Each structure stands twice: as structure tokens, then as C-alpha cells.
XYZ file of C-alpha atoms in Angstrom:
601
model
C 38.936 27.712 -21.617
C 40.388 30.223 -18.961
C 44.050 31.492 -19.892
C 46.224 30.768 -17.327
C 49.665 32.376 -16.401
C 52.505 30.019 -16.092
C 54.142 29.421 -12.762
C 57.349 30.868 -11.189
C 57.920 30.791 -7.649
C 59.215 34.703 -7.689
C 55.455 35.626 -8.866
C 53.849 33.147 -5.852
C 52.333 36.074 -3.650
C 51.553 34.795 -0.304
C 48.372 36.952 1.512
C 48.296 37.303 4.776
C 44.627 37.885 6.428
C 42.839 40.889 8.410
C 39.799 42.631 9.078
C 36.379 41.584 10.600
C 36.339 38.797 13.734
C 35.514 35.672 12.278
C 32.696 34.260 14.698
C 31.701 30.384 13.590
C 31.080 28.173 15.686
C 31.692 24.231 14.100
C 28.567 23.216 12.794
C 27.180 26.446 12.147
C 26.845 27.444 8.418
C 24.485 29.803 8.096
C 25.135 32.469 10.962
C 28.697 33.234 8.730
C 26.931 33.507 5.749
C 24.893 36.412 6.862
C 27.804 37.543 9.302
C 29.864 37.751 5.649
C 27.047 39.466 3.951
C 26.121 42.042 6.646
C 29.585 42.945 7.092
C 29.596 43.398 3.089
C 26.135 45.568 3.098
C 24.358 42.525 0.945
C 21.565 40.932 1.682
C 21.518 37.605 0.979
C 19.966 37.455 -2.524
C 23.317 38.666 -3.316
C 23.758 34.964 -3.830
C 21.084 34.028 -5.778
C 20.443 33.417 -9.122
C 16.637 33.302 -9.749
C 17.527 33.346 -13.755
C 18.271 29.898 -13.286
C 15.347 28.183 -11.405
C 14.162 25.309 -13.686
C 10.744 23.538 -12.474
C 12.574 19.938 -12.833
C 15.459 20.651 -11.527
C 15.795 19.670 -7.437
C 14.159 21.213 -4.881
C 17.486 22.290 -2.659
C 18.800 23.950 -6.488
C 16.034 25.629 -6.583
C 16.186 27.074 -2.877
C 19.851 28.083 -3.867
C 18.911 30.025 -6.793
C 15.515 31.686 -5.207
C 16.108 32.039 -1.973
C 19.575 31.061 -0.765
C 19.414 31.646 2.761
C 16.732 28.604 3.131
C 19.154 26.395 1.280
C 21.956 27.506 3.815
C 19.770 26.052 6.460
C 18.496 23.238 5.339
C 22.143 22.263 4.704
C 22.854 22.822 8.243
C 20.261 21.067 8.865
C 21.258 17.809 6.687
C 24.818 17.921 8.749
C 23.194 17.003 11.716
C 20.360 15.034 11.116
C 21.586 12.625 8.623
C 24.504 10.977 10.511
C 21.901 10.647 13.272
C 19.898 8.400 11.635
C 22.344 6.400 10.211
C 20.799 3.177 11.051
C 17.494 4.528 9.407
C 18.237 3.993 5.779
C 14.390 4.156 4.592
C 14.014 7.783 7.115
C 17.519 8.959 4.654
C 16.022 7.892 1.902
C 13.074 9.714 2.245
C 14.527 13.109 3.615
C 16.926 13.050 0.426
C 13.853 12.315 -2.174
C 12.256 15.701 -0.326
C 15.063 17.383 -1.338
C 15.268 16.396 -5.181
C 12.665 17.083 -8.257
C 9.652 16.912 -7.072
C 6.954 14.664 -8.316
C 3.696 15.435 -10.020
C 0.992 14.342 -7.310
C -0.467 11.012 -7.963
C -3.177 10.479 -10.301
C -5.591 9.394 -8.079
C -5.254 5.631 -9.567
C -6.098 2.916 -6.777
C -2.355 0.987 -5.637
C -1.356 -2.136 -8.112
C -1.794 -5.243 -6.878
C 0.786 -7.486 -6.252
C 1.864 -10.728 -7.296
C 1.406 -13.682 -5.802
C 5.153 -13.728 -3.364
C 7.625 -16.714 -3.859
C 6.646 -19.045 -1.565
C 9.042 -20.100 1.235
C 9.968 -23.986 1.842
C 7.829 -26.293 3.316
C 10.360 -26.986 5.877
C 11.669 -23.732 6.885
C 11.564 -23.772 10.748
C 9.886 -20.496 12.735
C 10.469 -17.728 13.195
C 12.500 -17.773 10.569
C 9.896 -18.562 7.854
C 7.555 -16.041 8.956
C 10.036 -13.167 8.474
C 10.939 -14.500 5.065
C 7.648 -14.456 3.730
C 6.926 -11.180 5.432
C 10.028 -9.778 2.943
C 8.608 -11.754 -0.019
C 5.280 -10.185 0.040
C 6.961 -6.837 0.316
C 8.975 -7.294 -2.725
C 6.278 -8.655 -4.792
C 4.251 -5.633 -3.668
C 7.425 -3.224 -4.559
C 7.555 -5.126 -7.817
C 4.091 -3.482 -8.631
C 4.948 -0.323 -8.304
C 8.142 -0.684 -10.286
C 6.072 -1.859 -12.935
C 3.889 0.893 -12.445
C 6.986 3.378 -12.319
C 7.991 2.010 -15.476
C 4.936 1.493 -17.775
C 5.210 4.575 -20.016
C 8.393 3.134 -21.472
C 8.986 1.573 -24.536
C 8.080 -1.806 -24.174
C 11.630 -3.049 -25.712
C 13.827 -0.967 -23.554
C 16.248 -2.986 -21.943
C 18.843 -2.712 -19.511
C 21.614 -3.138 -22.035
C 19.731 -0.072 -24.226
C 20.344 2.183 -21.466
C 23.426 1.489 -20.613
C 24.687 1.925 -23.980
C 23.110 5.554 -23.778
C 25.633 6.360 -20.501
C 28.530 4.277 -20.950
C 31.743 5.682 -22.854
C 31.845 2.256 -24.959
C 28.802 0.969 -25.659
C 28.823 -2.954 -27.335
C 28.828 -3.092 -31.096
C 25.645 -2.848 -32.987
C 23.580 -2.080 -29.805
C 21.353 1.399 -30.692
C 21.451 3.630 -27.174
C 18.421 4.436 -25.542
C 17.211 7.930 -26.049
C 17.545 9.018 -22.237
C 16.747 12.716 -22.252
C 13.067 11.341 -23.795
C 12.797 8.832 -21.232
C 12.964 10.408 -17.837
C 9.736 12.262 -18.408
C 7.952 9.332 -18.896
C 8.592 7.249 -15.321
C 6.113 7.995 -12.843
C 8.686 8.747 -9.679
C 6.323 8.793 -7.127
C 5.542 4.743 -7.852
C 9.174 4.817 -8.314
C 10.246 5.988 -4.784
C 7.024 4.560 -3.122
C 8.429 0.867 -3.928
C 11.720 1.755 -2.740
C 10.424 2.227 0.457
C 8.599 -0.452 0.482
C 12.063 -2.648 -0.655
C 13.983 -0.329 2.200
C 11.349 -1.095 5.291
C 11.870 -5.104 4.004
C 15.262 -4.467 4.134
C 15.199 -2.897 7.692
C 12.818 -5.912 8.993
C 14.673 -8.279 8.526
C 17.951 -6.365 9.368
C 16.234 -6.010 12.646
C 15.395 -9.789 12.838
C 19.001 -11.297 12.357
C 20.072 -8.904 14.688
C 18.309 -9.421 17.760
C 17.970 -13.103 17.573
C 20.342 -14.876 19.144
C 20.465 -17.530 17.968
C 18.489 -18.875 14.542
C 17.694 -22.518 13.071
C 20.533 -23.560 10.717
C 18.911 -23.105 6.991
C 20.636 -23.520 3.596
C 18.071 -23.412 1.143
C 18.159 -21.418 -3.031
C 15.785 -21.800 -5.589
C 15.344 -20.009 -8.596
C 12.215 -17.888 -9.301
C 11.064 -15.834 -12.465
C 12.426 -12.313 -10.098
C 16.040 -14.230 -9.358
C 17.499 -16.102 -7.399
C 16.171 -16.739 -3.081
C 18.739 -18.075 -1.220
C 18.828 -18.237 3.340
C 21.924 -19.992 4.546
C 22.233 -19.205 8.110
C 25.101 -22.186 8.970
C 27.636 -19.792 9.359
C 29.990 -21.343 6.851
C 32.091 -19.729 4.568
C 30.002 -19.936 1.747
C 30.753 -19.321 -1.953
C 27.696 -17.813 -3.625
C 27.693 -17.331 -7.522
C 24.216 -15.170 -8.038
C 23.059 -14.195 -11.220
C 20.495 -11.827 -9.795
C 20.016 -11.869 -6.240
C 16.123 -11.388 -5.666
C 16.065 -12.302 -1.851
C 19.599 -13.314 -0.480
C 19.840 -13.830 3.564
C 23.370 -15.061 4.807
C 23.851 -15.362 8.311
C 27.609 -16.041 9.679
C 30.896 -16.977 8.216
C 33.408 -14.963 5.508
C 31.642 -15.156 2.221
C 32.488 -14.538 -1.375
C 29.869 -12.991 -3.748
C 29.916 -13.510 -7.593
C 27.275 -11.794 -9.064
C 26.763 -11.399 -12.366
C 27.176 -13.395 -15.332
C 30.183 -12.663 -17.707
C 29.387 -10.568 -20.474
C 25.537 -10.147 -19.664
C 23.611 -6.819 -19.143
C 22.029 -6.593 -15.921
C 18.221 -7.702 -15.277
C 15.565 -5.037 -14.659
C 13.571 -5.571 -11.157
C 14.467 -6.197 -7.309
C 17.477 -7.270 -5.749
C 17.875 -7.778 -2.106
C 20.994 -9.160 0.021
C 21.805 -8.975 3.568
C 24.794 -10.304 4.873
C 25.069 -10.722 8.615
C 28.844 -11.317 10.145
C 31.962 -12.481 8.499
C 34.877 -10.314 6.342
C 33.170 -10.394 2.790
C 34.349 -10.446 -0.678
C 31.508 -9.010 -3.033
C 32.516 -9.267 -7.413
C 30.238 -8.092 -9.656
C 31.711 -9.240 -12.916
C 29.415 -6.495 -15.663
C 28.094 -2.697 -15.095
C 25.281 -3.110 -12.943
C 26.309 -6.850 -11.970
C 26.114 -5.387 -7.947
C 23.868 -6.054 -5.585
C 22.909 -2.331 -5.036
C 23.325 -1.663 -8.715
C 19.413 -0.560 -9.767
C 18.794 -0.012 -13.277
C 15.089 0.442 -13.969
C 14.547 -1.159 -10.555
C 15.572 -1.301 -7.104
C 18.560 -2.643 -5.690
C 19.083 -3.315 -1.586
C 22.953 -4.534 -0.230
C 23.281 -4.413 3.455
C 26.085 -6.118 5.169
C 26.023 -6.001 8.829
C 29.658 -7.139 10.675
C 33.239 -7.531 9.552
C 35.772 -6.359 7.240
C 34.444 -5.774 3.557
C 35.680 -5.915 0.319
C 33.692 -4.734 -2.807
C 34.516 -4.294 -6.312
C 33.035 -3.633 -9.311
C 33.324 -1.990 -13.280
C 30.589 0.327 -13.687
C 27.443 0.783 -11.877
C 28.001 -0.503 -8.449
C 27.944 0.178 -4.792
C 25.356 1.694 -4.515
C 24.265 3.106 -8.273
C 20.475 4.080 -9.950
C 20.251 4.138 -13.447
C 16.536 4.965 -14.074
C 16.120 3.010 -10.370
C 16.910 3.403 -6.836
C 19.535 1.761 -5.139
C 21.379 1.763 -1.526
C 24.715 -0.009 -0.401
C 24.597 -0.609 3.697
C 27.743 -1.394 5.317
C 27.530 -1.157 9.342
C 30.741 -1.895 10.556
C 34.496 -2.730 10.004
C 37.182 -1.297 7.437
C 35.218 -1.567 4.157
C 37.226 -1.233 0.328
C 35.406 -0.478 -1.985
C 36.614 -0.166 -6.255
C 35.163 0.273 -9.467
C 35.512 2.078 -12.496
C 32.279 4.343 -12.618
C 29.381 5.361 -11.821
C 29.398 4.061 -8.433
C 29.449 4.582 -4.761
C 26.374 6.629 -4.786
C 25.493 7.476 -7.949
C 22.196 8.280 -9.200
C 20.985 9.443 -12.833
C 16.882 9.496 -13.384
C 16.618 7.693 -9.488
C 18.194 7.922 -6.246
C 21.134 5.983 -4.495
C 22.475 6.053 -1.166
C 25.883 4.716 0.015
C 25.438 4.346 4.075
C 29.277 3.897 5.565
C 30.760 2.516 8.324
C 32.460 4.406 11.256
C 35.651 2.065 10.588
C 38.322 3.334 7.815
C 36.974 2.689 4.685
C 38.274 3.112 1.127
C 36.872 4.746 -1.996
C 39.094 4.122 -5.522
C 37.256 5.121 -8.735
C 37.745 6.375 -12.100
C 34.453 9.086 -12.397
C 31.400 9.758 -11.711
C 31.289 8.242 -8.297
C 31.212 9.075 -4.474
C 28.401 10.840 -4.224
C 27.758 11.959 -8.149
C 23.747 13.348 -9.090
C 23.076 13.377 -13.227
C 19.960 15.031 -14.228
C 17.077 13.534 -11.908
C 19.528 12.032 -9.792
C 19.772 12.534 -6.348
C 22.976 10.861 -5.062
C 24.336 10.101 -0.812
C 27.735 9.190 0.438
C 27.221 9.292 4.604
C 30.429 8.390 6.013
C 29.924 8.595 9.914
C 33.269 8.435 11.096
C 37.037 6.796 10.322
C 39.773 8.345 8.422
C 38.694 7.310 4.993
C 40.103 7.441 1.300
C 38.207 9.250 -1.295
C 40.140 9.036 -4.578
C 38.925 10.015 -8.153
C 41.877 9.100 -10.373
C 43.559 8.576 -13.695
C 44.922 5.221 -13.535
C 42.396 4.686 -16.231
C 41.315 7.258 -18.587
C 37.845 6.312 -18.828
C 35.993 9.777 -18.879
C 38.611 12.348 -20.549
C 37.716 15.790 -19.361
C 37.038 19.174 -21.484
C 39.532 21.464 -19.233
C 42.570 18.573 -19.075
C 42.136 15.284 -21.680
C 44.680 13.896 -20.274
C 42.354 13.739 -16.853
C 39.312 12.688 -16.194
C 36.134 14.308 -15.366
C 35.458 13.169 -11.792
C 32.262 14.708 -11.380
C 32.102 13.280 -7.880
C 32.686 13.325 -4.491
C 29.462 15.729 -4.312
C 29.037 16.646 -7.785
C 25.616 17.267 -9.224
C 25.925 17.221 -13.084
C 23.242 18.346 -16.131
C 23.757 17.992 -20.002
C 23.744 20.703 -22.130
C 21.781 20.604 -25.340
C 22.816 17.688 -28.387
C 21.368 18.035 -31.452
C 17.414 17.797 -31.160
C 17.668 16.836 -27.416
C 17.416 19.986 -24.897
C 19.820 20.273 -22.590
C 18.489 18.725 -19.130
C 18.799 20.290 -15.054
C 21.500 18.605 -13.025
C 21.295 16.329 -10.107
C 21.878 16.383 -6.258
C 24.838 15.038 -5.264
C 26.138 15.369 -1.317
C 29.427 13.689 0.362
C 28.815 14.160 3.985
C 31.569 13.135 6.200
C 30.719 13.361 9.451
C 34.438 12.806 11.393
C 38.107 11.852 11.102
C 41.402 12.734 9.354
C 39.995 12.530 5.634
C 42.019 12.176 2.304
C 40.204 13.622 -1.039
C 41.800 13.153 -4.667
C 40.286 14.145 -7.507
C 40.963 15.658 -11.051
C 38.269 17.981 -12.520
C 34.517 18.788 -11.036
C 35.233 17.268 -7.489
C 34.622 18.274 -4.209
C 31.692 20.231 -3.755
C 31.195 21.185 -7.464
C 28.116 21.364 -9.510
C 28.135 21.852 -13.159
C 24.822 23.031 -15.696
C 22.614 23.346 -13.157
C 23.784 20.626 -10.914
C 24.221 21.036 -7.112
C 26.991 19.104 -5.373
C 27.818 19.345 -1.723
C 30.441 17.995 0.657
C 29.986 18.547 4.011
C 33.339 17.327 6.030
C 32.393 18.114 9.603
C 35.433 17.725 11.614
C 39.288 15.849 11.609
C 42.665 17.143 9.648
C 41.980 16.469 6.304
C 43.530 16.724 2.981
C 42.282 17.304 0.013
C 43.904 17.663 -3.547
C 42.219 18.155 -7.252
C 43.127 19.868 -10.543
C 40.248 22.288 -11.750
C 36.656 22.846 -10.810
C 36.882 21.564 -7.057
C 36.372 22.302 -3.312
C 33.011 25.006 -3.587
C 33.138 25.346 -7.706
C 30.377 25.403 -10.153
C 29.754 26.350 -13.857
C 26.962 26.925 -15.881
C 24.510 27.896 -13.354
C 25.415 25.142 -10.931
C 25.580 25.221 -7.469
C 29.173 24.143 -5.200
C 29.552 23.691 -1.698
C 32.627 22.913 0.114
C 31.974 23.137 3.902
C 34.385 21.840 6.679
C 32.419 22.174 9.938
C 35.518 21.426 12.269
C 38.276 23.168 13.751
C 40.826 21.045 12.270
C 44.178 21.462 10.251
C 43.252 20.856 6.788
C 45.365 21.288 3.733
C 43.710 22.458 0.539
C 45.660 21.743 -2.940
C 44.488 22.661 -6.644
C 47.119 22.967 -9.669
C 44.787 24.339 -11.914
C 41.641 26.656 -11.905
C 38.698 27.824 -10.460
C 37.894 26.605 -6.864
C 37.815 27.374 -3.723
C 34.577 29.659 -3.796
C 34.606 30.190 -7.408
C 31.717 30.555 -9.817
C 31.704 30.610 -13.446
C 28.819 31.572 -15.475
C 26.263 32.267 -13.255
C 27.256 29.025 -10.883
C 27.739 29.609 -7.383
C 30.659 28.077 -5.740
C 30.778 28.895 -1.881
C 33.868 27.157 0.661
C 33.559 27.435 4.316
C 35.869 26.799 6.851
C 34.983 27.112 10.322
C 38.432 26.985 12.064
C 42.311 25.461 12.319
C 45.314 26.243 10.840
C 44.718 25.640 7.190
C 46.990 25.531 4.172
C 45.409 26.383 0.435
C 47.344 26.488 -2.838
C 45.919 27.011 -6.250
C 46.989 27.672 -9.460
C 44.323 30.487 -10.623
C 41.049 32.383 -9.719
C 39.690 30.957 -6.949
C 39.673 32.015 -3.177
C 36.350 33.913 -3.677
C 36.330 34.719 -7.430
C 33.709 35.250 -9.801
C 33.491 35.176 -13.602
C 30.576 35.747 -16.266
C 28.017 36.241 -13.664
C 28.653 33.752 -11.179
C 29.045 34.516 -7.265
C 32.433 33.138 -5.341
C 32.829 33.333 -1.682
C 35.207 32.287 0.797
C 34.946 32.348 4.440
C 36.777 31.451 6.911
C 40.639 32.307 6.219
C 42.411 33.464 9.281
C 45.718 34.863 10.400
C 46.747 31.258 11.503
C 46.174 30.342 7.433
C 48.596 30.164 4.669
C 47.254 30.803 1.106
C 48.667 30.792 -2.105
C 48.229 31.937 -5.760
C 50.713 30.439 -8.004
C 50.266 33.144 -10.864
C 50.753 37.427 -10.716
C 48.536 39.173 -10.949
C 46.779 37.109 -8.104
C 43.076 36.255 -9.501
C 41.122 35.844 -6.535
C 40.254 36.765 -2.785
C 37.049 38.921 -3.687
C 37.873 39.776 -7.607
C 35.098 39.491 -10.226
C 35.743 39.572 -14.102
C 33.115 39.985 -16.649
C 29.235 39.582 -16.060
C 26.656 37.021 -16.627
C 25.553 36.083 -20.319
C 22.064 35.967 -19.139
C 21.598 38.805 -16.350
C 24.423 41.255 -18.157
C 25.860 41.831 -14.599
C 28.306 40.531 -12.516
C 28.049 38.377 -10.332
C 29.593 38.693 -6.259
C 33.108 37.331 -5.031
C 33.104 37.860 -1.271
C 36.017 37.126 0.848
C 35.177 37.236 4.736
C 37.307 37.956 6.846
C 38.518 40.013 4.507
C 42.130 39.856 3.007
C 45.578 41.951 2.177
C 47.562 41.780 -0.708
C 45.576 40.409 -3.346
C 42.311 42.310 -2.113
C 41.172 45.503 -4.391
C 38.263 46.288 -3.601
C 36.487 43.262 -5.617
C 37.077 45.727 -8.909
C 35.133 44.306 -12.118
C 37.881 43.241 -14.478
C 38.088 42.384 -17.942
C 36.404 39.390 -18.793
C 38.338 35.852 -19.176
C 38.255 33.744 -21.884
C 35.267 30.977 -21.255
C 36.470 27.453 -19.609
């Protein structure tokens, strides 16, 4: 763990800022990179660490480690095109797969054949029933290919068995699953093939209850061997307890959602709800209860109008456990609470949480808001609204290493790998992103949040414009350890305040991590407790970029760690790594010496 000087506020050394023009224009990432390099005489493999490319680990990680400079772009890239296609969940889905671990090419085996689809009621009046047996085939067809995703596993793996392997607290007497042995064996490209499959349903019929103006009043459920159907489209305020919702179509009215049973594991297949109108109440009352909780299947939530409340334990809103899942919310000021591993989270699958532009609320425990385990690849897409992001300790549910008294976040884009447990290897971490694209923004979080990535993991958030604030203890805002990748990148020109008590963040790598924070404009405030602002230990690379003369920054300890220092070198390369501060900086500036080495976090 890093020694850290107390605090006094006679040894606070405020820096005040110099040197080169700083020349970003909002929404430009790359151009300062290379602006900050040129200016240092480094080309920008001064940033990579090619030591560290692992063949399962995500394609973007890989990029950042080999060749940085593409990664800077397609970054860009992601800021822009992603809130543009907001309303194309299946198009997101597909550009964020591109970016994860890539799939072995198919086998050349013919496509599985589907079931034969539930059949929809004798009765149901046109065009209604055409659409919903459109959707049914498509699920029974997606159900092939999650049994084809899945067929290499263990025929007795359960739900229950895997959750047991992630959970803190698993139930007495129930053995774990083996997870680091498992995600070799799904096939992901019949894994993300019936997810798009589930996601073009999804936007059908999202499409369908949209632009007609007026449908046939329906309320019809029956019970199936894949869950529960259910259409009610009388615009009453319905009361729906759902076990597992297969295919659930609610048109009009405020509705309450109980999904779940108490004390059961969640089911393994499809689930599908769209919600069109009303303010909702969704309850999911176990982990992976939700509607867009998938765990080794998919899982589909899309509510269209109105004022939203979810809430959850673990797994929810929007969560993949050896699955894929996405959580849809269109409009209104959404709330959204659970415990963990939630609000995009993805480990062995891919999630997406798609926002509204309204004010919308995030409250969670850990690993959630955008959080990427190993073969994850997680999305929060908030398109607007001054939203809450909070990672707390009301609960300590996930005690960190660095503060047990705190929990690991490891969210709000945080991409997370395991190290190695007795005869299990250690395993590449995820892709996590947060990308906000607008609005005064509030962040809380305690350790790994932010833009953090940890063994090998590569977490990004991307806040593109508003005054935002943002507070966390250690590991945060552009951190990473262990050859992980951090990126902390506010795109906008606004007045944003910047808060750490502890350690490492604010451009600050750690054993051959990368941790990069860019800040295109505004008058900013940063605080932190120790090495940060551009710092780099054991081989990793820090930079900062963006601190102006209208800034205030602060280092609460003497001698000030930071702004361009490096300490020790890499365990791997036997070098250090590069702490770049641009523009660059009085006071605590010398010359980016190589000091002694710090203890290890």
C-alpha cells in the first residue's frame, strides 16, 4: 500500500500553471494528446505498454497498450457516435461488441433451428397479432443460439451455481461455479448473434407501439415452458407479479412490476418487456430477479414514456452474468437502486444501460454504472440531464484492499480482471465506459471509480460538457493499476470541481497501468490527497492535460507527489514509466526526476 503523509494545511502547496498554449477544442481528444507529446519530444508509444497485450483481453485494451494513438481515436470517435444513435440500441450494441474480446470465427456449423414460437391467441385482433408473433419467432430463434452459446457447459450449471461464484455471500451448502474455467467454453459469437436477434425484436415492436395510434384493447398472459407472455394494452394501471417475463407488452397506464419470486435464483433464457407510457415502479425481489438482468441468457427492458422507478439487490438494470443484457429508458426522470452489479454491468457478456435525457438517478453499493469484469464489456449512455452517479458505503457490501472500511466501487467506467487464486490463472479485465453526453453531473465514489481500470481492465468516462462534480477516495478520475487502462475525459468547457482524499488519480498509473485525465476547458478546481496530477509509479504512465491559469489545484501532503513526477520503474519492463503534465506546471514541477520507489498499493 502507498505511504501517505498526513495532512496539515501549512504543507497544502497550491501550483499555479504556465508554459505551452493549451489548444483543445471540446470534443477533441486526440489532437492534445499529440500536442502534449510533441511539445514533450515523445512520440506517442510513450504511452504504451505492449508488455501487456493479452490475446483475450478487449480489442480497445489492446489498441491502448500497442498502439495508443488508435485507441485515442476511436474514443473520440465513441463520444460522438454513440449518443447519436441513441435510439439504435441493437447499432450500440454491436459497435461496443467490436470493441471487446474478439471471437474465434465461426465453425462453419449450419444456424440451429428454432423452436416451434408460443403461439399467440386465437382472438388477438390485427395488427396487433401479427407483430406479436413476429417477436415470438424471433425469440424462439434467439433461444437457439443461446443454447448453442451455452452447450459446452456443464450440463448441471445453474443460475444459482454462478452466482454463488460472484456474490460476496453465497447461500449455505451451494458449491460456486468454477468461473475462470467456464468463460472459455461459451461460444460468444452464438452468444452476441442471439442478442441481436432479441435487440431487433425489441426495436420492432418498439417501433410498432409507437407509431400506432391507436391499438385494439388486449389483456391476455399465459404461461409457457420460456416464462411468462403477457399484452395488456387497456391502459390501466396494472399490477403485474412476473416470475420470468419471456414476452411482456404493456401499453398505457402507471404500472408496478414484481418480478421475481422470493428467495429463488433467477431462470436461464430470454426475457423481454416493453413498457409504453405511464410513471413505472419496476421490483425485482432476488439478484438477477430484473427484467434486463441476463445470466446465461439474454435479458431486454425498454420502457418508453414517463417517470421511472427501478430497484433492485444485485444483478439488475441492465446486468450480464455469462449473458447479455440492456435496460432502455427513453424519457422522463428515471431512479434507479440496487446493491450491485448493476446499471451496466457485464462479466463473461455484454450489458448496456441506454438513459434518458431527463434527470435521472444512479445509487449503488459496487460494481455498477458502467463496470466490465473479465469478458465483460459494460455501457452507461446518459444523453443529457443533470444526473446522480453515486457509489457509496451505506452498505459495506464489497470492502476494498486500499480502505476496508470502503468499498471497492469498481464502477462508473471501471474495467476490472482477477489476479491469479490458487490453480486458477489470473484472467484480462473488461471494458467498462460511462459516457455522459451533457448537463451539470454529480459523481461519488470510494475506490476504482471514475475512469479507472484495474489488472488489465480498461474503464472510461467520457463527460462531454456541463459543471460537474465529482468526488472519490483512491484509484479514481484517469487511474489504473496492474496494467490497466483509465480514462477520465471531460469534453466541455465547463466549471468542474475535482475531489479525492486519498491516492493515486487524476492521470496516475501504477504498475504499468495507464491512467490519462483530460480536460478541455473552464475554471476547474482539483484536490487530492497524494500522487496524482500526472504521476507515475512502478512503470506505469500518468498524464494530465488540460490545467490552466484559470485552475486551482491542490496537494494536501509536502513534498507534493505529482504534476509530471515518476517513482520507481516497471516490474516487468525494469523502466519507468512517463508522467506528463501539459501545459506544463510551477511549483511542484522538477523536471519529472525518477524518484525512489513507493511502497506497492
Amino acid at each position: 500500500m502507498h505511504g501517505r503523509a498526513g495532512r496539515s494545511p501549512l504543507a497544502a502547496l497550491w501550483c499555479l500553471a504556465f508554459g505551452a498554449a493549451w489548444a483543445q477544442t471540446p470534443g477533441d481528444l486526440s489532437a492534445p494528446l499529440h500536442q502534449a507529446l510533441r511539445q514533450a519530444a515523445l512520440a506517442p508509444q510513450a504511452l504504451a505498454q505492449p508488455q501487456a497485450d493479452h490475446a483475450q483481453a478487449p480489442r480497445l485494451f489492446r489498441d491502448f497498450m500497442t498502439d495508443p494513438a488508435r485507441a485515442w481515436a476511436t474514443v473520440e470517435s465513441l463520444s460522438q457516435t454513440l449518443p447519436a444513435r441513441r435510439d439504435q440500441p441493437g447499432e450500440i450494441y454491436r459497435q461496443m461488441h467490436a470493441l471487446g474480446p474478439q471471437p474465434a470465427a465461426p465453425g462453419g456449423q449450419p444456424p440451429p433451428q428454432a423452436h416451434t414460437p408460443v403461439a399467440v391467441h386465437v382472438d388477438m385482433p390485427e395488427p396487433l397479432a401479427t407483430e406479436l408473433r413476429q417477436a415470438l419467432q424471433a425469440l424462439a430463434l434467439a433461444e437457439a443460439w443461446r443454447q448453442r452459446a451455452f452447450a459446452a457447459l456443464p450440463s448441471g450449471l445453474t443460475p444459482s451455481a454462478l452466482l454463488a461464484g460472484v456474490l460476496p455471500a453465497a447461500a449455505p451448502g451451494l458449491a460456486p461455479a468454477p468461473w475462470p474455467e467456464l468463460l472459455p467454453l461459451v461460444d460468444t459469437h452464438a452468444l452476441h448473434t442471439g442478442m441481436r436477434i432479441v435487440l431487433a425484436a425489441a426495436e420492432r415492436l418498439h417501433a410498432f407501439v409507437t407509431q400506432t395510434p391507436q391499438l385494439p384493447s388486449v389483456a391476455w398472459r399465459t404461461e409457457t415452458p420460456w416464462g411468462t407472455v403477457l399484452v395488456d394494452t387497456t391502459g390501466q394501471d396494472n399490477h403485474h407479479v412476473i416470475a420470468h417475463p419471456y414476452l411482456v407488452l404493456d401499453v398505457g397506464g402507471n404500472d408496478d412490476y414484481t418480478l421475481g419470486e422470493p428467495g429463488a435464483a433467477p431462470r436461464a433464457g430470454i426475457k423481454l418487456l416493453l413498457d409504453h407510457g405511464g410513471n413505472d415502479r419496476y421490483r425485482s425481489r432476488h439478484p438477477g430477479g430484473d427484467a434486463s438482468a441476463a445470466v446465461l441468457g439474454y435479458a431486454v427492458l425498454w420502457d418508453t414514456l414517463g417517470d421511472d422507478d427501478h430497484q433492485g439487490t444485485w444483478l439488475a438494470q441492465g446486468a450480464a452474468l455469462l449473458g447479455s443484457a440492456a435496460h432502455i429508458d427513453d424519457a422522463g426522470h428515471n431512479h434507479h437502486r440496487a446493491t450491485g452489479m448493476a446499471q451496466g454491468f457485464a462479466f463473461g457478456g455484454q450489458a448496456l444501460l441506454l438513459g434518458s435525457p431527463g434527470d435521472d438517478v444512479y445509487l449503488a453499493q459496487a460494481l455498477s454504472q458502467a463496470s466490465g469484469g473479465p469478458q465483460g464489456v459494460a455501457l452507461l449512455l446518459e444523453p443529457a440531464g443533470q444526473d446522480r452517479y453515486h457509489l457509496g458505503n451505506e452498505v459495506l457490501v464489497w470492502p476494498s484492499a486500499q480502505l476496508p472500511d470502503r468499498n471497492a466501487s469498481m464502477g462508473q467506467g471501471t474495467g476490472f480482471g482477477t489476479r491469479a487464486a490458487g490453480a486458477w490463472a489470473a484472467q484480462p479485465g473488461g471494458l467498462a465506459l460511462l459516457l455522459d453526453a451533457a448537463g451539470d453531473d454529480r459523481y461519488e465514489g470510494q475506490v476504482f471509480a471514475q475512469g479507472t481500470g484495474y489488472g488489465q481492465g480498461t474503464g472510461l468516462l467520457l463527460d462531454m460538457g456541463g459543471h460537474n462534480r465529482h468526488r472519490a477516495a483512491w484509484y479514481a478520475l484517469g487511474a489504473a493499476a496492474h496494467q490497466g487502462v483509465g480514462l477520465m475525459w471531460a469534453g466541455g468547457t465547463g466549471n468542474d470541481d475535482y475531489e479525492v482524499s486519498h491516492i493515486m488519480a487524476m492521470g496516475a498509473g501504477h504498475d504499468e497501468g495507464v491512467g490519462v485525465m483530460v480536460d478541455a476547458g473552464g475554471q476547474d478546481r482539483l484536490v487530492l490527497g497524494d500522487l496524482g496530477l500526472g504521476a507515475a509509479n512502478d512503470g506505469g504512465h500518468g498524464v494530465l492535460l488540460g490545467l490552466s491559469a484559470d485552475d486551482r489545484h491542490l496537494i494536501h501532503t509536502t513534498p507534493c507527489r505529482g504534476l509530471g513526477q515518476r517513482y520507481g520503474v516497471g516490474p516487468d519492463t525494469g523502466v519507468p514509466g512517463t508522467a506528463l503534465v501539459f501545459p506544463a506546471h510551477a511549483g511542484c514541477l522538477a523536471a519529472a526526476p525518477l524518484a525512489p520507489p513507493l511502497p506497492s498499493p
